[in-house]
Amino acid sequence: MTAIPFPAPPADSDEVLALRREFRAFLDTHLGHRSPRQRSDNWYGFSREFSRAMGQAGYLGMTWPKQYGGHERSAFERYVIVEESLAYGAPVGAHWIADRQSGPSILKFGTDEQKETILPDIAAGQLAFGIGMSEPDSGSDLAATRTKAVRDGDVYRVTGTKVWTSFAHEADYVILFCRTSGTPADRHQGTSQLLVNLKDTPGLTILPIIDLAGQHHFNEMHFEDAVVPAKNLLGAEGDGWNQVMSELAFERSGPERFLSSIELMYQMLAMLKGREDEAALATIGRLTAQLAVLRRLSRSVAAMLQEKQNAGLQAAIVKDVGAVWEQTLPDFARQLIDAEPDPRTQAAYAGVLANIVHNAPSWSLRGGTREILRGIIARGLGTR
Amino acid sequence: MLAEMIQRLFERSLDDKAQAQARDGIWNQALWTEIEEMGLPLALLSEEQGGFGLSAAEQGEALRLLGRLAVPLPVAETMAANRLLANAGLPLAEGPAGLARADDLVIDGGRIKGRVDRVAWGENLDCLALAVGATLYRVPRSGWSLAESGTALNFQPRPSLAIDWAADASAALPYSPLAEGATMRAFQIAGALEATLDLTLEHTATRIQFGKPLQKNQVVQHELAKLAGELACATAAADLAAEALDRGDLMGVAAGSLRAREAAGNGAAIATQMHGAIGFTREHPLHLFTTSLWTWRDEFGGQVMWAKMLGKAALEAGEDGYWPMVTTL
Ligand SMILES: Cc1cc2nc3c(=O)[nH]c(=O)nc-3n(C[C@H](O)[C@H](O)[C@H](O)COP(=O)(O)OP(=O)(O)OC[C@H]3O[C@@H](n4cnc5c(N)ncnc54)[C@H](O)[C@@H]3O)c2cc1C
């Protein structure tokens, strides 16, 4: 048997159903006023106010120990919060990365002091994180990292450039993947992760990169002999490769990998209201079937996480199949509805379509490209 | 346990010759007798109904195996027909059975007359679980004759039947035979895709071109990854359909069935391409699975019928109700 198993997810318990209702009401209260165009920003939306409200209501750090501000709830309960946030187009940028990957990495590898000082603030929705992995010469090939951190007494002195860092201009910290010994030729050896305070690191300059939609969401980070306290080393020096792989596994395991364009689906339904033609009904039906099955696969991943199983391979499959769904949605929309998308209009359909067409290409790049994911899956099938 | 028995039975008794006979439309009574002796036709029934009381997971596994082994007899159909008959309170089949819906039959003075299209192995069945409107009839073999012969893409018989029968066994229809049949086909599709992936992995590991196994080429690896994705979707889709059938939710059946149908075509295309010419022959076993995938994806309601049903529900849910609807599927 070569099939990659996806265990059947349990049916939603009463607690899970109640949580879903409760959280939908919470979203209505806090975000009910937002326009379709705003909702279609999805996780590019960044609102400190909303993230704090999430934290206060107990919706962040859901599965973490109470000792660190968490709520010791199940992976399914966290799944409900995550998918309902995305389905609602909530502006999750100020907590998303921290809740999904930085916090879990700190919980897994951090010192007691790091856990005690950082995790409660993430769970409170007060601390935003970024991801410091990619560099100009190190994209898919993450092991080619050049950014160098040299130990100098109580500090590391960091030199190098990171790129595409989402929210570096807004966030409080990044987990920086860098080289603490050797050269890029040493590949996985000699790499480490540092917690870098974005608001208070002498020698760090953050510059905007404007994306093709004209938005400033990602950045370049220049480290010139920047000073990072040695106590901000995450995990063990030299163990950076294993740690960053674990961080990527957290990054890839969520349902955000197929819901990025969901607002367009809603707006398509609004436009198609009253249409009874075969093309409209059959297309929406097929898309809905695909979505329902993606959701089920994603819940299987949650089931595996709940059982503390390694779901890396399954998550790669969900992300690969899911990115196709979210990226091709505008093509289906264009087969059914004639409209000229407009990035500045207030009109719901043309505005949402514009936002989705602009952003869709990034969904099979971020968090590991389609090609890299398919390589991971192929390896899981035993081909390499 | 049952899965092992199924595996052993068909590995022993289902050889190339038996497959070739099935393609010629010749009924394999010896194999059917073995199937009955194992009790397979009762595999989806609860213990109270005289079955094995298998869990949902075990039932799914049994149906998937029938696809994985490309069993060329109406075993899944008989299992499904028996569940429908049992749930309606009608007597079970005493041999191979089929299930169908035909709403344009005429019921006249207690006689049912009309045509039922394309029933798997229709001339060789003992009985047919036939839904007309809100009624389920248990039509015995004496109740039909051949209207027109027909052949599926895997070359097994799909005759259309001329029903002419004094209705004496009927009950209120518990749920649609199309839903039961579509769910069963979704499992078979998932099973056939498992076999398809295995064959493709094996072929691309052993076939050497340009001095290395095909599988060492990145493009080939990526096609294998896509095939694994289709398999994952089909397997989840079948489970989703089965759970929905159990709750009586036709929309969930539609969603699961549709995605499995789609995976059948996508998966068969990748597998054939990765095999090269040998996958396009009867010499290599791949064709057993590809031709069955192409058969099963169009049966028990077509893709358009199911997609329109689900699409209509989605449009009725509208922009505000859509997501809540999706979370119930
Ligand atoms: C919207 C967005 C947000 C991002 N946010 C962050 C962030 O916050 N932090 C961060 O660190 N990074 C971030 N990234 C960067 C992202 O992780 C990289 O874009 C990604 O890893 C690919 O690297 P690259 O862009 O350098 O492309 P490259 O690695 O140069 O790849 C270019 C193309 O070649 C293909 N390719 C590369 N290697 C192979 C191979 N071996 N086999 C086959 N094909 C190959 C790729 O799949 C791709 O199609 C973000 C990217 C986007 C688009």
XYZ file of N, CA, C and O and ligand atoms in Angstrom, chain A residues 44 131-134 139-140 163-166 217-218 362 365-367 369 371-372, chain B residues 218, ligand 1:
137
model
N -4.064 39.279 4.252
C -3.261 40.493 4.118
C -3.815 41.622 4.981
O -3.180 42.650 5.144
N 8.132 36.091 9.293
C 8.916 34.897 8.972
C 10.201 35.340 8.289
O 10.162 35.909 7.195
N 11.347 35.078 8.892
C 12.616 35.539 8.329
C 13.395 34.413 7.677
O 14.442 34.005 8.176
N 12.878 33.914 6.583
C 13.559 32.800 5.907
C 14.185 33.224 4.582
O 15.376 33.044 4.370
N 13.399 33.745 3.652
C 13.871 33.944 2.277
C 14.922 35.046 2.178
O 14.903 36.023 2.931
N 15.760 31.121 -2.023
C 14.299 31.073 -2.016
C 13.858 29.666 -1.704
O 13.861 29.245 -0.549
N 13.547 28.917 -2.744
C 13.206 27.505 -2.523
C 14.367 26.783 -1.857
O 14.174 25.891 -1.035
N 14.368 38.861 2.416
C 13.370 39.494 1.536
C 12.009 38.817 1.670
O 11.904 37.729 2.219
N 11.040 39.506 1.142
C 9.631 39.056 1.104
C 9.047 38.896 2.505
O 8.104 38.134 2.691
N 9.609 39.585 3.492
C 9.148 39.372 4.866
C 7.799 40.054 5.074
O 7.720 41.272 5.207
N 6.750 39.248 5.095
C 5.396 39.780 5.254
C 5.288 40.484 6.603
O 5.682 39.928 7.630
N 2.930 45.034 1.583
C 2.712 44.056 2.655
C 4.001 43.328 2.980
O 4.265 42.964 4.091
N 4.878 43.174 1.965
C 6.144 42.536 2.334
C 7.327 43.497 2.202
O 7.181 44.617 1.702
N 0.356 34.524 -6.056
C 1.231 34.345 -4.888
C 0.889 33.085 -4.090
O 1.690 32.616 -3.292
N 3.192 30.215 -4.375
C 4.598 30.547 -4.099
C 4.871 30.535 -2.606
O 5.768 29.854 -2.111
N 4.075 31.336 -1.881
C 4.321 31.515 -0.450
C 4.237 30.168 0.292
O 3.443 29.310 -0.060
N 5.082 30.058 1.301
C 5.036 28.858 2.144
C 5.544 27.613 1.438
O 5.259 26.494 1.856
N 6.779 26.609 -2.833
C 6.105 26.679 -4.138
C 5.452 25.345 -4.483
O 5.756 24.308 -3.883
N 6.013 23.557 -6.992
C 7.015 22.585 -7.450
C 7.717 21.932 -6.256
O 7.974 20.725 -6.257
N 8.014 22.742 -5.252
C 8.683 22.191 -4.070
C 7.743 21.222 -3.339
O 8.142 20.140 -2.910
N 12.112 14.820 -12.617
C 11.237 15.644 -11.788
C 9.827 15.781 -12.362
O 8.850 15.746 -11.615
C 2.981 36.845 -0.954
C 4.250 36.268 -0.468
C 4.597 36.386 0.856
C 5.804 35.872 1.318
N 6.130 36.038 2.626
C 7.330 35.592 3.065
C 7.741 35.828 4.411
O 7.018 36.421 5.192
N 8.944 35.390 4.814
C 9.791 34.695 3.973
O 10.845 34.293 4.409
N 9.429 34.461 2.675
C 8.233 34.903 2.212
N 7.875 34.674 0.904
C 8.836 34.055 0.002
C 8.505 32.640 -0.428
O 8.737 31.732 0.609
C 9.376 32.358 -1.653
O 8.854 33.134 -2.706
C 9.401 30.910 -2.060
O 10.065 30.138 -1.108
C 10.085 30.736 -3.430
O 11.335 31.347 -3.485
P 11.692 32.350 -4.658
O 10.608 33.347 -4.738
O 13.070 32.825 -4.424
O 11.628 31.497 -5.986
P 12.724 30.469 -6.541
O 13.129 29.535 -5.492
O 13.793 31.216 -7.243
O 11.845 29.702 -7.598
C 11.410 30.246 -8.846
C 10.634 29.155 -9.581
O 11.480 28.026 -9.800
C 10.919 26.873 -9.203
N 11.961 26.069 -8.611
C 12.926 26.430 -7.745
N 13.677 25.394 -7.405
C 13.190 24.325 -8.068
C 13.526 22.963 -8.120
N 14.529 22.425 -7.401
N 12.785 22.167 -8.892
C 11.751 22.659 -9.617
N 11.385 23.933 -9.606
C 12.092 24.759 -8.837
C 9.972 27.385 -8.135
O 8.984 26.450 -7.836
C 9.433 28.637 -8.784
O 8.403 28.278 -9.657
C 6.671 35.193 0.425
C 6.312 35.068 -0.914
C 5.126 35.603 -1.370
C 4.796 35.470 -2.818
